[in-house]
Structures are given as structure tokens and as C-alpha cells.
JSON list of C-alpha atoms in Angstrom, two decimals:
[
{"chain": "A", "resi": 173, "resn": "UNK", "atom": "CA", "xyz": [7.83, 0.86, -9.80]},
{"chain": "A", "resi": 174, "resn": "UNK", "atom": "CA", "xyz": [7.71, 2.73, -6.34]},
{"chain": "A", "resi": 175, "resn": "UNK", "atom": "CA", "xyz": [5.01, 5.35, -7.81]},
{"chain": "A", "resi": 176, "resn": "UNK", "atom": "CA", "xyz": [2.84, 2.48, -9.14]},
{"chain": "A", "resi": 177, "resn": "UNK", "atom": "CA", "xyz": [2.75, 0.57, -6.04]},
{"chain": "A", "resi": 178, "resn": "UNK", "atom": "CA", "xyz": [2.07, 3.56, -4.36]},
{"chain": "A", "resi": 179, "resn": "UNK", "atom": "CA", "xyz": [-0.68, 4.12, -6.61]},
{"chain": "A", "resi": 180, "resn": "UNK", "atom": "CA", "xyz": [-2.14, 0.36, -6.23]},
{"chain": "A", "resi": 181, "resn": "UNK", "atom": "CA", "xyz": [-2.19, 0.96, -2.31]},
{"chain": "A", "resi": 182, "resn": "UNK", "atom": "CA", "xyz": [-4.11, 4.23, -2.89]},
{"chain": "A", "resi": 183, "resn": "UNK", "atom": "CA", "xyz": [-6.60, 2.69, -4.71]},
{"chain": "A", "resi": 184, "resn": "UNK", "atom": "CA", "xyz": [-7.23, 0.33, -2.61]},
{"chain": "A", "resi": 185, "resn": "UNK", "atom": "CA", "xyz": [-7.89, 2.56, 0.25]},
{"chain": "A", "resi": 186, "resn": "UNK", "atom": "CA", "xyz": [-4.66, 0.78, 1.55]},
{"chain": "A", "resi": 187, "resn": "UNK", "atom": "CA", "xyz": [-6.17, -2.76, 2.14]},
{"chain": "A", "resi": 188, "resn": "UNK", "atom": "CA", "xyz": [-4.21, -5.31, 0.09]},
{"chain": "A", "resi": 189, "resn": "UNK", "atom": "CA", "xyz": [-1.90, -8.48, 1.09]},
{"chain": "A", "resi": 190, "resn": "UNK", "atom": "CA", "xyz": [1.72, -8.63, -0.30]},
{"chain": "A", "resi": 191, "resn": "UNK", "atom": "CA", "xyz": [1.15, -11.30, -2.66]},
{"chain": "A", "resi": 192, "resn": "UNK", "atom": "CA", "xyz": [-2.11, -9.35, -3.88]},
{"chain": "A", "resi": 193, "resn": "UNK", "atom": "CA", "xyz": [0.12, -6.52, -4.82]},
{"chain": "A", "resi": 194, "resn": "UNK", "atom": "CA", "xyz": [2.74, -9.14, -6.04]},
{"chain": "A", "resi": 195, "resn": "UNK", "atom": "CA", "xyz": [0.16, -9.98, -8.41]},
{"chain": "A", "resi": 196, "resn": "UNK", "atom": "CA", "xyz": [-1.09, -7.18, -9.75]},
{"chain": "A", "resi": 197, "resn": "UNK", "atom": "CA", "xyz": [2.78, -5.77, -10.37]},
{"chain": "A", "resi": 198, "resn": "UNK", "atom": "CA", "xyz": [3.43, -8.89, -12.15]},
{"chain": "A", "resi": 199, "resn": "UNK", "atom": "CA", "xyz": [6.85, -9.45, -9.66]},
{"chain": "A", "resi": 200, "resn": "UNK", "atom": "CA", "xyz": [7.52, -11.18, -6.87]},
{"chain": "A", "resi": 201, "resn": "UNK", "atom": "CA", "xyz": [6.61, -10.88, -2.95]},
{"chain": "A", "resi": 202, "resn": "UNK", "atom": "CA", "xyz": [10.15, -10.08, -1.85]},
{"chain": "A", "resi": 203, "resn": "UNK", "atom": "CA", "xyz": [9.97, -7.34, -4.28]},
{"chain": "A", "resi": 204, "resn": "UNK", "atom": "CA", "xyz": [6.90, -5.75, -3.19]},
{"chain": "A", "resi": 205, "resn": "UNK", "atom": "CA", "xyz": [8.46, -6.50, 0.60]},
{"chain": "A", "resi": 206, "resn": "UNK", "atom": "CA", "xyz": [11.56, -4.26, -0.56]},
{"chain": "A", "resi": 207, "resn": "UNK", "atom": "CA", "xyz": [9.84, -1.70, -2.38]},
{"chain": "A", "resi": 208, "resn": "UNK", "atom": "CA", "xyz": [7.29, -1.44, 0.83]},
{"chain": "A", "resi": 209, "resn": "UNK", "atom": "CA", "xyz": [10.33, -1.09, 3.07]},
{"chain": "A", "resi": 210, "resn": "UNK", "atom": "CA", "xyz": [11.53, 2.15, 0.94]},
{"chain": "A", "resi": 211, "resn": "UNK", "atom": "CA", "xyz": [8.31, 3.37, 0.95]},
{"chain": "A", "resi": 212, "resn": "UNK", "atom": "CA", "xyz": [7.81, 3.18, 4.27]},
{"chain": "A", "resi": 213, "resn": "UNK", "atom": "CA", "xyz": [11.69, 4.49, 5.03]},
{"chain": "A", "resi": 214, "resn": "UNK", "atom": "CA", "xyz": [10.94, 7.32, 2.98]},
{"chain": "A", "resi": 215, "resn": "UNK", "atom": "CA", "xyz": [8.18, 8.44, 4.55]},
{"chain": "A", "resi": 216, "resn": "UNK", "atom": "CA", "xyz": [5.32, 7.90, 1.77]},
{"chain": "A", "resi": 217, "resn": "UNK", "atom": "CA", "xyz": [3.82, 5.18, 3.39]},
{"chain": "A", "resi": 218, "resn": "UNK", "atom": "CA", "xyz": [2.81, 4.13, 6.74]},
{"chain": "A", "resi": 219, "resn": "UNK", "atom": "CA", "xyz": [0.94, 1.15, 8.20]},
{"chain": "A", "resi": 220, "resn": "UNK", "atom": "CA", "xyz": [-2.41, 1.71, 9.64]},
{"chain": "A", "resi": 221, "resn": "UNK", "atom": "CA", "xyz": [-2.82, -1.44, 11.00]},
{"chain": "A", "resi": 222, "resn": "UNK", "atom": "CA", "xyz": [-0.53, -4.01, 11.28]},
{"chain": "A", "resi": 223, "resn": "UNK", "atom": "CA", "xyz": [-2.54, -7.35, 10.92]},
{"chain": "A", "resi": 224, "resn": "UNK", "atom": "CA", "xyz": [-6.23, -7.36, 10.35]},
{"chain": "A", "resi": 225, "resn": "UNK", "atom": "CA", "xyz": [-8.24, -10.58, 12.22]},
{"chain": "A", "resi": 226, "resn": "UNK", "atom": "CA", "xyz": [-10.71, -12.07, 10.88]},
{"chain": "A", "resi": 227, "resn": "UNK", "atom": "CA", "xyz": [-13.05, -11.50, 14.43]},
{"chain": "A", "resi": 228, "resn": "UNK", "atom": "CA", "xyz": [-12.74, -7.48, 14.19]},
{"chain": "A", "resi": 229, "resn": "UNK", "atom": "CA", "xyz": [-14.43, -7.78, 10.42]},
{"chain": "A", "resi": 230, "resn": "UNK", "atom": "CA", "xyz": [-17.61, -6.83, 11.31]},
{"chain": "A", "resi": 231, "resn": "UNK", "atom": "CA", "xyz": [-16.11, -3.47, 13.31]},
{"chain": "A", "resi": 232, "resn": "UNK", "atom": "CA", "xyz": [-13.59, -2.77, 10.77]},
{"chain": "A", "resi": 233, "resn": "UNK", "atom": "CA", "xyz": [-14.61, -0.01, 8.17]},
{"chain": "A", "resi": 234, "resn": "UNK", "atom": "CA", "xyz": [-13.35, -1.48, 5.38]},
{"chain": "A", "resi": 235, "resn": "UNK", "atom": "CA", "xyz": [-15.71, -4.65, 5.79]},
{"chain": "A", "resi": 236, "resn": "UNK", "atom": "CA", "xyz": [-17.10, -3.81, 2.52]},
{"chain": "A", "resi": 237, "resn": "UNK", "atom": "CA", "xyz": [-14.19, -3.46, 0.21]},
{"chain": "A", "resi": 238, "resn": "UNK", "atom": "CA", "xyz": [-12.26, -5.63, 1.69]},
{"chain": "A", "resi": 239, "resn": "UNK", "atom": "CA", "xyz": [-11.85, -9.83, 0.46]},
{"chain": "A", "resi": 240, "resn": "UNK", "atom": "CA", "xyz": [-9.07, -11.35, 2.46]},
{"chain": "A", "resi": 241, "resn": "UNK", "atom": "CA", "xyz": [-9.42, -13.26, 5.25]},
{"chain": "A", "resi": 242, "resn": "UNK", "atom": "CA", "xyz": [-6.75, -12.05, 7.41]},
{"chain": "A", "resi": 243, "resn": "UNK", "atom": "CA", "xyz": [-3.04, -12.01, 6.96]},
{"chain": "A", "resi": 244, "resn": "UNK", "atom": "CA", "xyz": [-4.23, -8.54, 5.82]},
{"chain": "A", "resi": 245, "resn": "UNK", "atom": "CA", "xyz": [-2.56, -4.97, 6.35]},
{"chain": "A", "resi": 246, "resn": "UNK", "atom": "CA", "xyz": [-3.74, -1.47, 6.67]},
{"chain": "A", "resi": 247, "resn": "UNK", "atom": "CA", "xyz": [-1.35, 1.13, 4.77]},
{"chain": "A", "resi": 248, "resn": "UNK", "atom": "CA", "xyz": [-1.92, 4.65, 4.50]},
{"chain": "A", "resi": 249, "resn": "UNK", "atom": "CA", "xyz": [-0.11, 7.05, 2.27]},
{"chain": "A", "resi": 250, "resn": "UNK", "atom": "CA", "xyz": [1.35, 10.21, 4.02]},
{"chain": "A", "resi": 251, "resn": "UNK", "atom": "CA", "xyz": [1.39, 13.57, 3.01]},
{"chain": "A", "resi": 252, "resn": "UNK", "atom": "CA", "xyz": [4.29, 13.31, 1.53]},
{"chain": "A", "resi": 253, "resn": "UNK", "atom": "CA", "xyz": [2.95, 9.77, -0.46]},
{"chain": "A", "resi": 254, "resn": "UNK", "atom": "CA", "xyz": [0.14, 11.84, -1.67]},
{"chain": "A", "resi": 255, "resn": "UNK", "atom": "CA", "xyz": [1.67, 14.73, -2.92]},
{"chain": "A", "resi": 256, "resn": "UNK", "atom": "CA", "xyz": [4.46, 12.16, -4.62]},
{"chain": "A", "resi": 257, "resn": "UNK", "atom": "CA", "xyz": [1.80, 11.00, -6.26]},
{"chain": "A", "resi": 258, "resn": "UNK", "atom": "CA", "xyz": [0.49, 14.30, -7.80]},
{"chain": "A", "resi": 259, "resn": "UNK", "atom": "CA", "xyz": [3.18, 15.37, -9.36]},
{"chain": "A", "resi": 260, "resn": "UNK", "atom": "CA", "xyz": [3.81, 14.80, -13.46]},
{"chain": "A", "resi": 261, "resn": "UNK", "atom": "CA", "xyz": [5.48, 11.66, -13.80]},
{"chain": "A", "resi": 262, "resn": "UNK", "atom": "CA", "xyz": [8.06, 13.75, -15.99]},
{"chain": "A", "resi": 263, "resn": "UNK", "atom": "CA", "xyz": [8.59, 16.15, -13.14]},
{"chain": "A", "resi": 264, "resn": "UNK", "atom": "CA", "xyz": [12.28, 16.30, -11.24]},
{"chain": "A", "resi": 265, "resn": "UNK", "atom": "CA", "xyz": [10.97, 14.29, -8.19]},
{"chain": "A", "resi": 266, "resn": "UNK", "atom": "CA", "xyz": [11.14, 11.06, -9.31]},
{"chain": "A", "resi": 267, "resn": "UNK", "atom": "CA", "xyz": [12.16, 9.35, -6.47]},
{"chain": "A", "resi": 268, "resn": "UNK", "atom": "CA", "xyz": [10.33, 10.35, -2.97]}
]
């Protein structure tokens, strides 16, 4: 579940809400909250930004891809995130 949330936040270029992610896991938003906290505890995941507004739209550079009127967050994976992400989903590392 960590490596496909992961994944989710990569493809979004790390622009998504909890509940949008809640959503597209098919769980709940205290999930996602917990498995964001061991992301970001393991060192795969880091926040950007922490709350987007809607005012600084127009300047951010995600204007385009992005939907939500605020309440937004900016995650980006780390190195470590990314290369998590890489490996074969059978490989020893299944954890971060």
C-alpha cells in the first residue's frame, strides 16, 4: 500500500489532497494520514509546500494540473522515494 501511494503522489507531480488520495486507494483519510506519516518518517517523501492558497494560483507552477481549491499540499518524493519506486516489486526491499 506504501509503494502505491507513493506511486499516486508521483504521478501527480505531488499535488493531491488527502481525501483525493483516500479516494483513489479506495480507504480511508486516516489511513492515507498514517501511511503519509511513514512515508515521510522514512524518508521517501517530503512536503514541498505545506498548504497551497488559493491567491498564489496564478504564480504557482502547477496552475495547470492542478483542480483543488486550496486545502492542497505539495509532496515531493526523495531520492530515496524514487529509487523505492524503481525497484521490482518482487525485489528484497519491500519496505523503504
Amino acid at each position: 500500500m506504501l509503494r502505491r501511494l507513493l506511486a499516486l503522489i508521483a504521478g501527480r507531480q505531488g499535488v493531491c489532497s488527502y481525501d483525493e488520495l483516500a479516494r483513489e486507494l479506495g480507504v480511508s483519510r486516516l489511513l492515507v494520514e498514517q501511511l503519509m506519516a511513514d512515508l515521510l518518517c522514512s524518508g521517501c517523501l517530503r512536503m514541498a509546500v505545506d498548504e497551497c492558497t488559493v491567491e498564489g494560483c496564478t504564480s504557482c507552477s502547477f496552475h495547470t494540473s492542478c483542480s483543488l481549491p486550496g486545502g492542497v499540499r505539495l509532496w515531493e518524493l526523495t531520492e530515496k522515494g524514487r529509487r523505492w519506486l524503481a525497484q521490482p516489486q518482487g525485489s528484497s526491499a519491500q519496505r523503504p
